[in-house]
CSV table of C-alpha atoms in Angstrom, one decimal:
chain,number,residue,atom,x,y,z
A,1175,MET,CA,0.0,0.0,0.1
A,1176,ASN,CA,1.4,3.4,-0.9
A,1177,ALA,CA,1.0,5.7,1.9
A,1178,TYR,CA,1.0,8.6,-0.1
A,1179,ARG,CA,-1.9,7.9,-2.3
A,1180,PRO,CA,-5.0,9.9,-1.9
A,1181,GLY,CA,-7.0,8.9,1.0
A,1182,PHE,CA,-4.1,7.4,2.9
A,1183,GLU,CA,-2.3,10.4,4.1
A,1184,ASP,CA,-2.9,9.8,7.8
A,1185,VAL,CA,-1.0,6.4,7.5
A,1186,CYS,CA,2.3,8.3,7.3
A,1187,ARG,CA,1.4,11.1,9.8
A,1188,VAL,CA,4.1,11.9,12.2
A,1189,HIS,CA,3.1,13.1,15.7
A,1190,LEU,CA,5.4,15.3,17.6
A,1191,SER,CA,5.3,16.8,21.1
A,1192,PRO,CA,4.4,20.5,21.4
A,1193,ASP,CA,8.2,21.0,22.4
A,1194,SER,CA,9.2,19.4,19.2
A,1195,ILE,CA,6.9,21.4,17.0
A,1196,ASN,CA,8.3,24.6,18.6
A,1197,TRP,CA,11.9,23.5,18.3
A,1198,TYR,CA,11.6,22.6,14.6
A,1199,GLY,CA,9.6,25.7,13.9
A,1200,HIS,CA,12.3,27.7,15.6
A,1201,ILE,CA,15.2,25.9,13.5
A,1202,ALA,CA,13.4,26.6,10.5
A,1203,GLU,CA,13.1,30.5,11.3
A,1204,ALA,CA,16.7,30.5,12.6
A,1205,SER,CA,18.1,28.7,9.3
A,1206,GLU,CA,16.3,31.3,7.2
A,1207,GLU,CA,17.7,34.1,9.5
A,1208,LEU,CA,21.3,32.8,9.1
A,1209,ARG,CA,20.9,32.5,5.4
A,1210,GLN,CA,20.0,36.2,5.2
A,1211,GLN,CA,23.1,36.8,7.7
A,1212,ILE,CA,25.3,35.0,5.5
A,1213,LYS,CA,24.3,37.1,2.3
A,1214,ARG,CA,24.9,40.3,4.4
A,1215,MET,CA,28.3,39.3,5.6
A,1216,ARG,CA,29.2,38.5,2.1
A,1217,ARG,CA,28.1,42.0,0.9
A,1218,ASP,CA,30.2,43.4,3.9
A,1219,ARG,CA,33.1,41.4,2.6
A,1220,MET,CA,33.8,39.5,5.7
A,1221,SER,CA,36.6,37.1,5.8
A,1222,PRO,CA,36.0,33.4,6.4
A,1223,LYS,CA,37.6,33.6,9.9
A,1224,GLN,CA,35.2,36.7,10.9
A,1225,PHE,CA,32.3,34.5,9.4
A,1226,GLY,CA,33.3,31.3,11.3
A,1227,LEU,CA,33.9,33.3,14.7
A,1228,TYR,CA,30.2,34.8,14.3
A,1229,VAL,CA,28.7,31.3,13.7
A,1230,LYS,CA,30.7,30.1,16.7
A,1231,ALA,CA,29.1,32.8,18.9
A,1232,HIS,CA,25.5,32.2,17.4
A,1233,PRO,CA,23.0,31.7,20.4
A,1234,ASP,CA,21.3,28.7,18.7
A,1235,ARG,CA,24.6,26.8,18.0
A,1236,LEU,CA,25.7,27.6,21.6
A,1237,LEU,CA,22.6,25.6,22.8
A,1238,ILE,CA,23.5,22.6,20.8
A,1239,THR,CA,27.2,22.6,21.6
A,1240,ALA,CA,26.6,23.3,25.5
A,1241,ALA,CA,24.3,20.6,25.7
A,1242,ASN,CA,26.5,18.2,24.0
A,1243,LYS,CA,29.6,18.9,25.9
A,1244,MET,CA,28.6,19.5,29.6
A,1245,ARG,CA,27.4,17.3,32.3
A,1246,ALA,CA,24.7,18.4,34.8
A,1247,GLY,CA,27.1,20.0,37.3
A,1248,GLU,CA,29.6,21.6,35.0
A,1249,ARG,CA,29.7,25.2,33.8
A,1250,ILE,CA,31.3,26.5,30.8
A,1251,VAL,CA,31.8,30.1,29.6
A,1252,VAL,CA,30.7,30.9,26.2
A,1253,ASN,CA,30.4,34.0,24.1
A,1254,GLN,CA,27.1,35.2,22.4
A,1255,ASN,CA,26.5,37.4,19.4
A,1256,PHE,CA,23.0,38.8,18.8
A,1257,SER,CA,24.0,40.7,15.8
A,1258,GLY,CA,21.0,40.9,13.3
A,1259,ARG,CA,18.8,39.0,15.6
A,1260,ILE,CA,15.8,39.5,17.9
A,1261,VAL,CA,15.3,38.4,21.7
A,1262,GLU,CA,11.7,38.1,22.6
A,1263,SER,CA,10.2,37.2,26.0
A,1264,TYR,CA,8.5,34.1,24.9
A,1265,LEU,CA,8.1,32.6,28.3
A,1266,LEU,CA,5.3,34.7,30.0
A,1267,PRO,CA,4.4,35.0,33.7
A,1268,PHE,CA,1.2,33.4,34.8
A,1269,ASP,CA,1.1,35.4,37.9
A,1270,LYS,CA,-1.6,38.0,37.3
A,1271,ARG,CA,0.2,40.4,39.8
A,1272,ILE,CA,3.2,40.5,37.7
A,1273,ASN,CA,1.6,41.2,34.7
A,1274,GLU,CA,-0.4,44.2,36.2
A,1275,GLU,CA,3.0,45.7,37.5
A,1276,ASN,CA,4.4,45.3,34.1
A,1277,GLU,CA,1.4,47.0,32.6
A,1278,ALA,CA,1.9,49.7,35.0
A,1279,LEU,CA,5.6,50.0,33.8
A,1280,ILE,CA,4.5,50.3,30.3
A,1281,ALA,CA,1.9,53.1,31.2
A,1282,GLU,CA,4.6,55.0,32.9
A,1283,TYR,CA,7.1,55.0,30.1
A,1284,TRP,CA,4.3,55.4,27.6
A,1285,GLN,CA,3.1,58.6,29.5
A,1286,LYS,CA,6.9,60.0,29.4
A,1287,LYS,CA,7.1,58.9,25.9
A,1288,PHE,CA,10.5,57.0,26.6
A,1289,GLY,CA,12.0,60.3,26.9
A,1290,CYS,CA,11.2,61.6,23.5
A,1291,ALA,CA,9.4,64.8,22.4
A,1292,ALA,CA,6.5,63.0,20.9
A,1293,LEU,CA,5.1,59.7,19.7
A,1294,GLU,CA,4.2,59.0,16.3
A,1295,GLU,CA,1.1,56.8,15.2
A,1296,THR,CA,2.1,53.9,13.2
A,1297,GLY,CA,-1.4,52.3,12.4
A,1298,LYS,CA,-0.8,49.8,14.9
A,1299,GLY,CA,0.2,51.6,17.8
A,1300,TRP,CA,3.1,54.3,18.4
A,1301,LEU,CA,6.6,54.9,17.7
A,1302,ALA,CA,9.1,56.6,19.9
A,1303,THR,CA,11.9,57.6,17.6
A,1304,ASP,CA,15.6,57.8,19.0
A,1305,ALA,CA,14.7,57.0,22.5
A,1306,LYS,CA,17.9,57.1,24.5
A,1307,ILE,CA,19.6,53.5,24.9
A,1308,SER,CA,19.7,54.4,28.6
A,1309,GLU,CA,15.9,54.9,28.6
A,1310,ILE,CA,15.3,51.4,26.9
A,1311,GLU,CA,17.9,49.8,29.2
A,1312,GLU,CA,16.2,51.3,32.2
A,1313,PHE,CA,12.8,49.9,31.1
A,1314,LEU,CA,13.9,46.5,30.3
A,1315,THR,CA,15.8,46.3,33.6
A,1316,LYS,CA,12.5,47.1,35.5
A,1317,PHE,CA,10.2,44.7,33.3
A,1318,ARG,CA,9.7,41.6,35.2
A,1319,SER,CA,10.3,38.6,33.2
A,1320,HIS,CA,9.6,34.9,34.0
A,1321,ALA,CA,12.5,33.5,36.1
A,1322,ASP,CA,13.3,31.1,33.3
A,1323,PHE,CA,13.7,33.8,30.9
A,1324,ALA,CA,16.0,36.1,33.2
A,1325,ASP,CA,19.2,34.6,31.6
A,1326,ARG,CA,18.2,35.5,28.0
A,1327,LYS,CA,17.1,38.8,29.0
A,1328,ALA,CA,20.3,39.6,30.9
A,1329,ALA,CA,22.2,38.6,28.0
A,1330,ALA,CA,20.3,40.8,25.5
A,1331,LEU,CA,20.7,43.7,28.0
A,1332,ASN,CA,24.5,43.1,28.1
A,1333,TYR,CA,24.6,43.0,24.4
A,1334,LEU,CA,22.6,46.3,24.2
A,1335,ARG,CA,25.2,47.8,26.6
A,1336,ALA,CA,28.1,46.4,24.6
A,1337,LEU,CA,26.6,48.4,21.6
A,1338,SER,CA,26.2,51.7,23.5
A,1339,ASP,CA,29.3,53.0,22.0
A,1340,LYS,CA,28.0,52.6,18.6
A,1341,TYR,CA,24.3,53.9,19.2
A,1342,ASP,CA,23.3,56.4,21.8
A,1343,ALA,CA,19.6,55.7,20.7
A,1344,GLY,CA,17.0,53.2,19.4
A,1345,ASP,CA,13.4,53.1,18.3
A,1346,VAL,CA,10.6,51.9,20.6
A,1347,LEU,CA,7.3,50.6,19.2
A,1348,LEU,CA,4.3,50.3,21.5
A,1349,ILE,CA,2.4,47.8,19.5
A,1350,SER,CA,-1.4,47.9,20.0
A,1351,VAL,CA,-4.7,46.5,18.2
A,1352,SER,CA,-7.0,49.4,18.4
A,1353,LYS,CA,-10.4,47.2,18.7
A,1354,LYS,CA,-8.9,44.9,21.4
A,1355,GLY,CA,-9.3,47.2,24.5
A,1356,GLU,CA,-7.0,49.9,23.5
A,1357,ASP,CA,-7.4,52.9,25.7
A,1358,ALA,CA,-4.8,55.6,25.0
A,1359,GLY,CA,-6.1,58.0,27.3
A,1360,ASN,CA,-5.3,55.7,30.2
A,1361,HIS,CA,-2.2,54.2,28.4
A,1362,LEU,CA,-3.6,50.6,27.8
A,1363,LEU,CA,-2.4,49.0,24.9
A,1364,GLY,CA,-4.8,46.8,22.6
A,1365,THR,CA,-4.0,43.2,23.1
A,1366,GLN,CA,-2.7,40.8,20.4
A,1367,GLU,CA,-4.3,37.2,20.4
A,1368,ARG,CA,-2.1,34.4,21.3
A,1369,THR,CA,-4.5,31.5,22.0
A,1370,SER,CA,-1.8,29.0,20.5
A,1371,ALA,CA,0.4,29.7,23.6
A,1372,ARG,CA,0.5,26.8,26.1
A,1373,ARG,CA,0.9,26.6,29.8
A,1374,ASP,CA,4.2,25.5,30.9
A,1375,GLY,CA,4.2,25.3,34.6
A,1376,ASP,CA,3.8,28.7,36.1
A,1377,ALA,CA,4.3,30.3,32.7
A,1378,TRP,CA,2.9,30.7,29.2
A,1379,ARG,CA,4.8,29.8,26.2
A,1380,THR,CA,4.3,31.3,22.8
A,1381,SER,CA,4.1,29.1,19.7
A,1382,LYS,CA,7.5,28.8,17.9
A,1383,ASP,CA,8.9,30.9,20.8
A,1384,ARG,CA,7.9,34.0,19.2
A,1385,VAL,CA,5.9,36.9,20.1
A,1386,ALA,CA,5.9,39.7,17.4
A,1387,SER,CA,3.7,39.2,14.4
A,1388,ARG,CA,5.6,39.1,10.8
A,1389,GLY,CA,6.0,42.5,9.7
A,1390,ASP,CA,6.0,44.3,12.9
A,1391,GLU,CA,9.5,45.6,12.4
A,1392,LYS,CA,8.2,47.6,9.4
A,1393,LEU,CA,6.1,49.8,11.7
A,1394,GLY,CA,7.7,53.3,12.1
A,1395,LEU,CA,10.0,52.9,9.0
A,1396,SER,CA,10.3,56.0,6.6
A,1397,ASP,CA,9.5,55.4,3.0
A,1398,SER,CA,13.1,55.5,2.0
A,1399,GLN,CA,13.9,52.6,4.7
A,1400,LYS,CA,11.0,50.4,3.4
A,1401,HIS,CA,12.4,50.8,-0.2
A,1402,GLU,CA,15.9,50.0,1.1
A,1403,ALA,CA,14.4,46.8,2.7
A,1404,ALA,CA,12.9,45.8,-0.4
A,1405,ALA,CA,16.2,46.2,-2.3
A,1406,LEU,CA,18.0,44.2,0.3
A,1407,ALA,CA,15.4,41.4,-0.3
A,1408,ARG,CA,15.8,41.7,-4.1
A,1409,GLU,CA,19.5,41.6,-3.7
A,1410,ASP,CA,19.3,38.3,-1.6
A,1411,GLY,CA,17.3,36.9,-4.7
A,1412,ASP,CA,14.1,36.6,-2.7
A,1413,ASP,CA,11.0,36.5,-4.8
A,1414,LYS,CA,8.8,37.3,-1.5
A,1415,LYS,CA,8.5,40.4,0.5
A,1416,PRO,CA,11.1,41.8,2.6
A,1417,SER,CA,11.6,39.9,5.9
A,1418,ASP,CA,11.9,41.4,9.3
A,1419,PHE,CA,15.6,40.7,9.0
A,1420,HIS,CA,15.5,43.2,6.1
A,1421,PHE,CA,13.6,45.7,8.1
A,1422,ARG,CA,16.0,45.3,10.8
A,1423,SER,CA,19.0,46.0,8.5
A,1424,ALA,CA,17.1,49.2,7.0
A,1425,ARG,CA,16.4,50.5,10.6
A,1426,LYS,CA,20.1,50.4,11.5
A,1427,LYS,CA,19.7,50.8,15.0
A,1428,PRO,CA,18.2,48.7,18.1
A,1429,LEU,CA,14.5,48.4,18.3
A,1430,LEU,CA,12.3,47.7,21.4
A,1431,MET,CA,8.9,46.4,20.8
A,1432,VAL,CA,6.3,46.3,23.5
A,1433,HIS,CA,3.1,44.1,23.5
A,1434,VAL,CA,0.3,43.0,25.6
A,1435,LEU,CA,-1.0,39.8,24.7
A,1436,GLY,CA,-4.6,38.3,25.1
A,1437,PRO,CA,-6.3,36.0,25.2
A,1438,VAL,CA,-3.4,33.7,25.9
A,1439,GLY,CA,-3.8,30.0,25.6
A,1440,GLY,CA,-7.0,28.9,27.1
A,1441,ASP,CA,-7.5,32.1,29.2
A,1442,PRO,CA,-9.9,34.6,27.7
A,1443,ASP,CA,-9.2,37.2,30.1
A,1444,ALA,CA,-5.4,37.4,30.3
A,1445,ARG,CA,-3.6,40.5,29.6
A,1446,VAL,CA,0.2,39.6,29.5
A,1447,PRO,CA,2.9,42.0,28.6
A,1448,SER,CA,5.8,41.1,26.6
A,1449,PHE,CA,8.8,42.6,24.9
A,1450,GLY,CA,11.3,42.1,21.8
A,1451,LEU,CA,14.6,43.5,21.4
A,1452,SER,CA,16.1,43.5,17.9
A,1453,PHE,CA,19.7,44.3,16.9
A,1454,PRO,CA,21.0,45.6,13.5
A,1455,PRO,CA,23.3,43.3,11.7
A,1456,GLY,CA,26.9,44.3,11.0
A,1457,HIS,CA,28.4,44.0,14.5
A,1458,TYR,CA,29.7,40.4,14.0
A,1459,GLN,CA,32.5,40.8,16.3
A,1460,THR,CA,30.8,42.3,19.3
A,1461,GLU,CA,30.1,39.5,21.7
A,1462,VAL,CA,28.9,38.9,25.6
A,1463,GLU,CA,30.2,36.5,27.9
A,1464,VAL,CA,27.8,34.0,29.4
A,1465,VAL,CA,28.5,31.6,32.1
A,1466,ALA,CA,26.3,28.3,31.0
A,1467,ASN,CA,25.3,25.4,32.9
A,1468,GLN,CA,22.7,22.5,32.5
A,1469,VAL,CA,20.1,24.9,34.2
A,1470,TRP,CA,20.9,27.5,31.8
A,1471,ILE,CA,20.5,25.2,28.7
A,1472,GLU,CA,17.2,24.1,29.9
A,1473,ARG,CA,16.1,27.8,30.4
A,1474,MET,CA,17.2,28.8,27.1
A,1475,GLN,CA,15.5,26.0,25.2
A,1476,GLY,CA,12.9,24.5,27.3
A,1477,GLY,CA,14.5,21.3,28.1
A,1478,SER,CA,13.9,19.8,24.8
A,1479,PHE,CA,17.6,18.5,24.4
A,1480,ASP,CA,18.6,15.5,26.3
A,1481,THR,CA,22.3,14.9,27.5
A,1482,PRO,CA,23.8,11.9,26.1
A,1483,ASP,CA,24.3,10.5,29.8
A,1484,GLU,CA,20.6,10.9,30.5
A,1485,GLU,CA,19.4,9.0,27.4
A,1486,GLU,CA,18.1,5.4,27.7
A,1487,ASP,CA,19.6,2.8,25.8
A,1488,TYR,CA,16.8,0.5,24.8
A,1489,ASP,CA,18.9,-1.7,22.7
A,1490,GLU,CA,20.9,-3.4,25.7
């Protein structure tokens, strides 16, 4: 029987756990992102050595390397490079009090415009142009993340500081869906539905470990920046529209995106703040040091990797 004949598709169906589905989706997105990075590095005339060092410090590569090399009680020091990448708080606190505190923090910084003279409407919220990096750093430091995301947030903040001599300002997007409870007068963002998120202990975990919608990084770009992103996509030989990586490249500075998600998972009343911090490409030799152990690996990737010593040998 040919399992691929019409009517027999279910015979060859593969069933995966939610962790596996998330991880394979993450790998697909990371692979596409790395492909675009390679083309960018070729345009920048990077040497093979520089390219090798960048790949060596790629966060996803480090997850695999550390998981394969360390035993449970060991610690290793690794370097991470977030050039051209986005870090999003995909692990979200279930604690309503923490989420309310984060919403109050968003309202506070929204009210003071992240230190800018004015906010610009984007059609999906507001943009604070050229907010001081120190203001962005202060907001993220105060923003309460889930404990299992603390290491990733700290690494992203350290990378932002490492770039502070190159950028004294970045953009901030307050992303809001107007018909979903937006109340600008009281500084409440309209929520973005994430019913695909699942409960993971005392946290929500978003699908594919992503928070922003595709194209969110286009918000607030000038026409010339949008044209530049389209030109970069054509240079890369992409028939499709520009990706967020191309918008990231055209923005040429760090970007903080602030969201409030809801409904989340099976909770129709949830309002869960989240953030994403993206970095422009081109800083392939700027790295931050991270001390990693088995707990770090599990936090970074949800425990979906097993160490060789923990695997059962069913052939014995």
